[in-house]
C-alpha positions as a Python dict, from the first residue, in 0.01 Angstrom:
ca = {
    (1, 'X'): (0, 0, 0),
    (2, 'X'): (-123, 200, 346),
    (3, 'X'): (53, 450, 467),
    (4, 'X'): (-102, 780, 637),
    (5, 'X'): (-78, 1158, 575),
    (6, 'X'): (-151, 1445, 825),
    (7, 'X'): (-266, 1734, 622),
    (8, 'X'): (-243, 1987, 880),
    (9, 'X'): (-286, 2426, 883),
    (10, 'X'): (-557, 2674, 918),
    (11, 'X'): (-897, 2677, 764),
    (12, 'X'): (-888, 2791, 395),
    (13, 'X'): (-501, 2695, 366),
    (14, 'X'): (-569, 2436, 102),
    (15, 'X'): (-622, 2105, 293),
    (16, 'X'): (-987, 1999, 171),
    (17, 'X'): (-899, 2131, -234),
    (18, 'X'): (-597, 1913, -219),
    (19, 'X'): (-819, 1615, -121),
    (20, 'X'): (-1038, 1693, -385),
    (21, 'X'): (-790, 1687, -631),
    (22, 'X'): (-791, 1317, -542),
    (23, 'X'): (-1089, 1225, -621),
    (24, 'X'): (-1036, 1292, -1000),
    (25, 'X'): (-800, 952, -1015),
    (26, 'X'): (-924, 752, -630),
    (27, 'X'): (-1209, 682, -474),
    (28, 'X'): (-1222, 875, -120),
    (29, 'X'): (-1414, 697, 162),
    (30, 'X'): (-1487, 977, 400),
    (31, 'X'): (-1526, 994, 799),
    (32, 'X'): (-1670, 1369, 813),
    (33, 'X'): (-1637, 1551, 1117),
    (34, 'X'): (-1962, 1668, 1160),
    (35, 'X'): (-2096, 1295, 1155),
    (36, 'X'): (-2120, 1092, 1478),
    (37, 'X'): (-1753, 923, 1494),
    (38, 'X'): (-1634, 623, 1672),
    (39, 'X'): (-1405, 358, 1665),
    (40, 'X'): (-1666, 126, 1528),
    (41, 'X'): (-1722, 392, 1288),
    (42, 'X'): (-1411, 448, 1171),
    (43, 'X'): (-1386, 28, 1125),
    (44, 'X'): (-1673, 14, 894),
    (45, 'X'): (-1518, 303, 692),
    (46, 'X'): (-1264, 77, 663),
    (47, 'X'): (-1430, -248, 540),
    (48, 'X'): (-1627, -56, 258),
    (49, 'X'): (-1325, 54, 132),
    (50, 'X'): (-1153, -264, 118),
    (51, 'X'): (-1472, -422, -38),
    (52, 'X'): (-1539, -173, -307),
    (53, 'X'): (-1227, -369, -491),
    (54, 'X'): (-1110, 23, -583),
    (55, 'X'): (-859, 224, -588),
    (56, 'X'): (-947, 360, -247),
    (57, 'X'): (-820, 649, -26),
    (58, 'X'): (-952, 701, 325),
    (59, 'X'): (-1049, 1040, 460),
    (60, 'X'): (-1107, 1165, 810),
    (61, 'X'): (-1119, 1511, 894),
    (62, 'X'): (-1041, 1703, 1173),
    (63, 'X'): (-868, 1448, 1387),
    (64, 'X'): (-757, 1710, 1651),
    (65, 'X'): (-1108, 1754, 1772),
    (66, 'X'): (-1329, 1467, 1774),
    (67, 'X'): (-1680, 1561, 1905),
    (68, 'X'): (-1742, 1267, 2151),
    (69, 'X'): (-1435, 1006, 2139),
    (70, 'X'): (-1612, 714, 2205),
    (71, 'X'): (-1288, 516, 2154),
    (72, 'X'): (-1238, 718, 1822),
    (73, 'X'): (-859, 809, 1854),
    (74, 'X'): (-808, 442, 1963),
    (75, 'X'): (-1005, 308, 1731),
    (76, 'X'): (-781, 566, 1448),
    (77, 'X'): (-455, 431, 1602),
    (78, 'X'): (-535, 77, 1571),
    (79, 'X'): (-662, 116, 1188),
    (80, 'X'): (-345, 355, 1132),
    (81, 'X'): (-128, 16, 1211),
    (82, 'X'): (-347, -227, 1064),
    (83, 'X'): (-501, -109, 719),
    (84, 'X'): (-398, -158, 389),
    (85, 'X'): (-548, 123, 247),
    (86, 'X'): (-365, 454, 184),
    (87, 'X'): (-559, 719, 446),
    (88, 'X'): (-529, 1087, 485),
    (89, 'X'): (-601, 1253, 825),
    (90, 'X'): (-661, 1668, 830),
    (91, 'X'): (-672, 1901, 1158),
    (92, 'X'): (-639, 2256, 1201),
    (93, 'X'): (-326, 2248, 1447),
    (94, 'X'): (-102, 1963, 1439),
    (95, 'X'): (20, 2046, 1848),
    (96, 'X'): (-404, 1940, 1899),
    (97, 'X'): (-362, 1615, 1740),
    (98, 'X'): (-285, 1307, 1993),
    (99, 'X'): (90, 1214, 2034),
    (100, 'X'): (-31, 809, 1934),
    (101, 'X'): (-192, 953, 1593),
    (102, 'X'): (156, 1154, 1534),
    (103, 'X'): (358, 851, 1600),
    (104, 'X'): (175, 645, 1311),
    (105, 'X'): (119, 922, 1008),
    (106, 'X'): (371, 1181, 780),
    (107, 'X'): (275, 1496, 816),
    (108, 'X'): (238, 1772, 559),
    (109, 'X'): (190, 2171, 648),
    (110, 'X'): (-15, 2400, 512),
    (111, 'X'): (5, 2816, 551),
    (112, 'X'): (-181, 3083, 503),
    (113, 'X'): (-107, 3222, 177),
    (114, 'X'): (14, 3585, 108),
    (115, 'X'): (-71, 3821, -116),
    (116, 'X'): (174, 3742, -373),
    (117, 'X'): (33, 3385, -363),
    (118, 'X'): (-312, 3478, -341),
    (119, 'X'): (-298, 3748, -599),
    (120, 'X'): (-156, 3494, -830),
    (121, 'X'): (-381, 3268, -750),
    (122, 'X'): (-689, 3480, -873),
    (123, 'X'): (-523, 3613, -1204),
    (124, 'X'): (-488, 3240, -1299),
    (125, 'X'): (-902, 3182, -1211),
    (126, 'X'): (-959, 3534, -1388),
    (127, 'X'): (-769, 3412, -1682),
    (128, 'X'): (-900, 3011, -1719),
    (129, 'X'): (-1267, 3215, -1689),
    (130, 'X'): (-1172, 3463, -1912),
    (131, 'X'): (-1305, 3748, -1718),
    (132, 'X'): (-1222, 4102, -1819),
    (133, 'X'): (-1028, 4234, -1464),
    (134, 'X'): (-779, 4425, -1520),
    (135, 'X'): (-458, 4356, -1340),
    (136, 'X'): (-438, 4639, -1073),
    (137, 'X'): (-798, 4626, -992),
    (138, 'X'): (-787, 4208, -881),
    (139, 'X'): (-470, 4267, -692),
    (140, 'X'): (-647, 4576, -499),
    (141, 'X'): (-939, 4352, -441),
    (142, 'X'): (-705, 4075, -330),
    (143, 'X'): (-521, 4320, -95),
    (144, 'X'): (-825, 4441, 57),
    (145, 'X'): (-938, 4078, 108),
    (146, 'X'): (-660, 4002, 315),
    (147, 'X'): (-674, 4286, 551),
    (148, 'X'): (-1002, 4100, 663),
    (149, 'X'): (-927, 3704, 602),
    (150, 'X'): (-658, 3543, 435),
    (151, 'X'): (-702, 3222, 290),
    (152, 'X'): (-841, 3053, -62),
    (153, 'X'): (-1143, 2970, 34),
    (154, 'X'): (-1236, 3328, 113),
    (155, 'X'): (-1038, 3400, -187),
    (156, 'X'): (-1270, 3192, -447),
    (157, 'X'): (-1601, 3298, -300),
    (158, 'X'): (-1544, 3666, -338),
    (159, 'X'): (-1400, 3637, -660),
    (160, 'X'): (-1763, 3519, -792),
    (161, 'X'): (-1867, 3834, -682),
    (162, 'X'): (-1577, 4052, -822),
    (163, 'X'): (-1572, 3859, -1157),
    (164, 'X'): (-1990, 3919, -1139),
    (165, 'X'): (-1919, 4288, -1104),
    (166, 'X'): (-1624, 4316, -1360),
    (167, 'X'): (-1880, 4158, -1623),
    (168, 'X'): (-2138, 4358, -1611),
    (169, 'X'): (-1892, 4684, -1620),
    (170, 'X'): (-1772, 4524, -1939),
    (171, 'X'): (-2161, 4491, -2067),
    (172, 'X'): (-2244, 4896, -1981),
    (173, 'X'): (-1929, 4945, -2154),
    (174, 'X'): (-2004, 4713, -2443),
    (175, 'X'): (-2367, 4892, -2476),
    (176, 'X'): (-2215, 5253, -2443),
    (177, 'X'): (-1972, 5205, -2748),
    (178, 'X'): (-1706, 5285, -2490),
    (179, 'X'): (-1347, 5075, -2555),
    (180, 'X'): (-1325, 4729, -2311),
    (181, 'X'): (-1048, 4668, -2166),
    (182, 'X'): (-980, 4272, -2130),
    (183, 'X'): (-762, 4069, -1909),
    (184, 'X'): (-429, 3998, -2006),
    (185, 'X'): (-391, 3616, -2137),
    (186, 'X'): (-135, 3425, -2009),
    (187, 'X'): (169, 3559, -2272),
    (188, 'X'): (56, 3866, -2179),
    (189, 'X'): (74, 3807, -1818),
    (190, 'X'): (447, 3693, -1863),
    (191, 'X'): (541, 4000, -2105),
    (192, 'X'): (401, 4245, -1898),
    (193, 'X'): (207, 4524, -1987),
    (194, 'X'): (424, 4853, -2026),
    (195, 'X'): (290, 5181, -1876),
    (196, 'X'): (-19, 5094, -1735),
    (197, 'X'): (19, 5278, -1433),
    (198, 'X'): (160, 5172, -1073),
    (199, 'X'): (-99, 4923, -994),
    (200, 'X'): (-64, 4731, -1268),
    (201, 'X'): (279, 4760, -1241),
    (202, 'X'): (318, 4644, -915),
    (203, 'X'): (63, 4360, -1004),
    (204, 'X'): (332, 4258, -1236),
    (205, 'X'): (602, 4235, -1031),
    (206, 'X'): (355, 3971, -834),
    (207, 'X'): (289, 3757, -1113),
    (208, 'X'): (666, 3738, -1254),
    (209, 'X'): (742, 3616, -866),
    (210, 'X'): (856, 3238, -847),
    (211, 'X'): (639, 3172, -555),
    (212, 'X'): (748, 2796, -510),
}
């Protein structure tokens, strides 16, 4: 029981889909930061979590910059050694967060991802949506996303709008007669598809990577 987590890296590095994950198998009590935060705040948080009888994990975000403190980061401290409940803490920079907070919590580090990982990341969504992209033309789109702004979250919005795109190509195609060309399934992916041109072969080499 208890115990605290710092989830701590840039925006769009995976902090708030890892939460989320969570809430498939807890329920998550969260202290947004947009909200007006204080220690008393932060206590009743607290108390409806340990009277909802659940299996309960507690949320606050952005820890390193707390709009007005009004004895929040004391208020955090003293819950961080008193509570029962399991919480997780998230902030952009861990050097921002207070030394007391560090003192009390594990901490966990997320990265921006590269291109490899985020290219690898969209040919898995392209495939569970079974979109027709081929290979070369998501890891261009991926490349050019990340000369502007690496991270998921940027990642999984313009994807809608590449994955829009890709499907109606494959309807003009489907209405010309014209032979579609489909995305790869997941065999496929792991075979590799043989003279398809650099791109694809260099999108490839990407997804055969062990990125772990």
């Amino acid at each position: 029981d208890g115990g605290a987590l710092l989830l701590h890296g840039p925006p769009g590095s995976g902090k708030s889909a890892t939460i989320g994950a969570l809430a498939s198998r807890h329920t998550l009590v969260e202290v947004n930061s947009s909200e007006y935060r204080s220690g008393l705040t932060l206590k009743k948080r607290i108390m409806e979590a340990t009277q909802s009888g659940k299996d309960t994990v507690v949320v606050v975000e952005e820890v390193d910059c707390p709009l007005d403190d009004q004895g929040f980061e004391a208020g955090l401290c003293a819950l961080l050694k008193t509570t029962k409940r399991p919480m997780i803490l998230t902030s952009n920079s861990e050097r921002h967060v207070d030394g007391a907070i560090l003192d009390l919590v594990d901490t966990l580090a997320f990265e921006r991802p590269s291109v490899a990982k985020m290219f690898r990341h969209a040919a898995l969504i392209a495939i569970c949506e079974g979109v027709c992209a081929p290979w070369a033309d998501l890891l261009q789109f991926t490349a050019s996303l990340v000369e502007r702004k690496r991270d998921y979250r940027s990642l999984t919005n313009g994807l809608q709008l590449h994955f829009d795109a890709c499907r109606r190509g494959k309807e003009s195609s489907g209405a010309s007669g014209e032979p579609q060309e489909t995305t790869p399934s997941t065999a496929a992916a792991a075979e590799g598809r043989k003279g398809q041109g650099k791109g694809d072969a260099a999108a490839e080499e990407l997804l055969a990577l062990d990125l772990h």
